Short mmCIF file of C-alpha atoms in Angstrom, two decimals:
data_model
loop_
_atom_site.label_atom_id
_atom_site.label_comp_id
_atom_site.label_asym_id
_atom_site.label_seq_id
_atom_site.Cartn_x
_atom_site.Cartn_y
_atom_site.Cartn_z
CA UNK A 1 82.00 189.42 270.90
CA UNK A 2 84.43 186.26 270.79
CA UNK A 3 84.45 186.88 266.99
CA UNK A 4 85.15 190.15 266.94
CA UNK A 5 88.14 190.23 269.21
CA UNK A 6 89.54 187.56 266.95
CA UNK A 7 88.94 189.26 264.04
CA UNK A 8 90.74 192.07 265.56
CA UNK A 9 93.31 190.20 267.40
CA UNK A 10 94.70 188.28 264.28
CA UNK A 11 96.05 190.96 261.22
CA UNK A 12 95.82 187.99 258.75
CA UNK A 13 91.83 187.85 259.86
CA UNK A 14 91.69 191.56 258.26
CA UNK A 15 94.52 192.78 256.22
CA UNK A 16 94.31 192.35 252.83
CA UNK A 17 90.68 191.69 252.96
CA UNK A 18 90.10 193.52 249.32
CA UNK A 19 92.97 191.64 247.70
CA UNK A 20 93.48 188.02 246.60
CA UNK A 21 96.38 187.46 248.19
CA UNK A 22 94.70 187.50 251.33
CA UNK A 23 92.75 184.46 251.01
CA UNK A 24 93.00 180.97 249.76
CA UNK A 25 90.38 177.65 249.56
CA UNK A 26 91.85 174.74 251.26
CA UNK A 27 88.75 172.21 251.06
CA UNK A 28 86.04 173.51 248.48
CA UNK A 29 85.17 170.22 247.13
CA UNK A 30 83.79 168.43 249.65
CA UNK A 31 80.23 167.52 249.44
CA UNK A 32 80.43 163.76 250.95
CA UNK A 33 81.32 165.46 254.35
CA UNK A 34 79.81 169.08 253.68
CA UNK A 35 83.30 170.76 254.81
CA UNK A 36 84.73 174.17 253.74
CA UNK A 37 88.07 175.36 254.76
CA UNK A 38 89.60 178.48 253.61
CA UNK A 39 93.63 180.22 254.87
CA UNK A 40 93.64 183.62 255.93
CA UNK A 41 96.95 185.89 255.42
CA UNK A 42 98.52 188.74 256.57
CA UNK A 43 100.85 191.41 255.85
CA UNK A 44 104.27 190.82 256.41
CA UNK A 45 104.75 188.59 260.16
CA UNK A 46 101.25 188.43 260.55
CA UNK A 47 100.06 184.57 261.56
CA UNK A 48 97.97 182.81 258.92
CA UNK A 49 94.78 181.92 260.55
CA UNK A 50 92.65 178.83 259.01
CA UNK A 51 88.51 178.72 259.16
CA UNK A 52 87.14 175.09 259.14
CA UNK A 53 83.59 174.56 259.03
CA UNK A 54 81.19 171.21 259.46
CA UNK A 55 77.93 171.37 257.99
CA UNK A 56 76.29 168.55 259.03
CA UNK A 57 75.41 167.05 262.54
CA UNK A 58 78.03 164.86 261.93
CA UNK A 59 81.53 165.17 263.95
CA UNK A 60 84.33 164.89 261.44
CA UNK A 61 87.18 163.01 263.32
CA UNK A 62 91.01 162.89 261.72
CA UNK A 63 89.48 165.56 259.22
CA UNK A 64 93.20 165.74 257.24
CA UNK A 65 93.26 169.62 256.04
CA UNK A 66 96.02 171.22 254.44
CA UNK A 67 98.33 174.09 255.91
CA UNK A 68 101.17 176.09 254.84
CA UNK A 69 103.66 175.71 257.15
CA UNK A 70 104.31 173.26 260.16
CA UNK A 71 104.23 173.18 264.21
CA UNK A 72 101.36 174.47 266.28
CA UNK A 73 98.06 175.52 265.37
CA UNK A 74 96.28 177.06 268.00
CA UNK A 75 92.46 176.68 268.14
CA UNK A 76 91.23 180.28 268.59
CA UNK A 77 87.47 179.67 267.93
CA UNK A 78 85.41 176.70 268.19
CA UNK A 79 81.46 176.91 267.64
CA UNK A 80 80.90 173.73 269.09
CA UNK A 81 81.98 175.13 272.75
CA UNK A 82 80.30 174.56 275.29
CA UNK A 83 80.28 178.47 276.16
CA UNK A 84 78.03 178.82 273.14
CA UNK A 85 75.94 175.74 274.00
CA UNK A 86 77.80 172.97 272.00
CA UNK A 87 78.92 169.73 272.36
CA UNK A 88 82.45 171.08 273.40
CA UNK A 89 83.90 168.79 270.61
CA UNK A 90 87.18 170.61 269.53
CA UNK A 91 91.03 169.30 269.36
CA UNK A 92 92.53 169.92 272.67
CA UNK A 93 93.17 173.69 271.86
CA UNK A 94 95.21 172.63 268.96
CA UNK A 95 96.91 170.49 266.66
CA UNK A 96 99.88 169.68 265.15
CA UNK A 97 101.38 170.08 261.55
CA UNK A 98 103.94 168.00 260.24
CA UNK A 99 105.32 167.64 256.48
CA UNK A 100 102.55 165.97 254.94
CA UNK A 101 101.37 168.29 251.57
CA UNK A 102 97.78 167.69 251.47
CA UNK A 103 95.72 170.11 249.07
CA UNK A 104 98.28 171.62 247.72
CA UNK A 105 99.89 173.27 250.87
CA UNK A 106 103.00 171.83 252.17
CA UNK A 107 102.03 170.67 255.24
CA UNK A 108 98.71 168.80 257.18
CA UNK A 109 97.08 168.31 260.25
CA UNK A 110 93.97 166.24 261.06
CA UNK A 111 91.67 167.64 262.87
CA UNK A 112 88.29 167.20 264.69
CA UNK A 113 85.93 169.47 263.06
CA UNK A 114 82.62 169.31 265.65
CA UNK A 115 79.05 168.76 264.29
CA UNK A 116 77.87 172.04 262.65
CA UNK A 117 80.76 174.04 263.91
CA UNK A 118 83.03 176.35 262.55
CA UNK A 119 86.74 176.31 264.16
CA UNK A 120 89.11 178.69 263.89
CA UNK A 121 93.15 178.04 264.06
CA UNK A 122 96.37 180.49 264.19
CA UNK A 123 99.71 179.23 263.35
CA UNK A 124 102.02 179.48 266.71
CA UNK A 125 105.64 178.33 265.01
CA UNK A 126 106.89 175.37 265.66
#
């Protein structure tokens, strides 16, 4: 249920799903730490939305990820929640973004990404 109200809560989650501009890797590369992050856009004023996911048993702690644009990033989903029978590992219900390009975005944010977790963020300004 928690997914689906996300998915239709946040435009960038499902506009544009058919086109490329819709979607973009952030961490693809990654097989030391068996991470995958992808961005997730909108239509015009819709809030990008970013999908981190750990897949190992191992928490990642000041995970540095890419973003494309500064301030808040809410965290809308986390896996690792004790509601779904986690850990409840997860950043405080957000993080931070400040001027640091990191994989080719402009911006960067560490984050905690919990032991075989996926977490979800939304871009709240700044």
């Amino acid at each position: 249920r928690d997914l689906n109200r996300g998915y239709r809560a946040e435009r960038a989650l499902h506009e544009h799903d058919c086109e490329g501009e819709g979607f973009r890797w952030i961490v693809v590369d990654d097989r030391d730490n068996s991470v995958f992050a992808w961005l997730r856009l909108g239509g015009e004023g819709a809030r990008p939305v970013v999908a981190a996911c750990n897949f190992t048993p191992v928490p990642r702690h000041a995970y540095r990820i890419g973003l494309p644009r500064g301030g808040r990033w809410r965290e809308i989903l986390n896996t690792d929640s004790g509601i779904y029978g986690g850990s409840n590992l997860g950043n405080g219900g957000g993080v931070h973004a400040r001027e640091e390009p990191s994989h080719g975005l402009p911006c960067s944010a560490d984050l905690l990404i919990p032991p075989l977790a996926t977490v979800w963020l939304v871009h709240e300004g700044d």
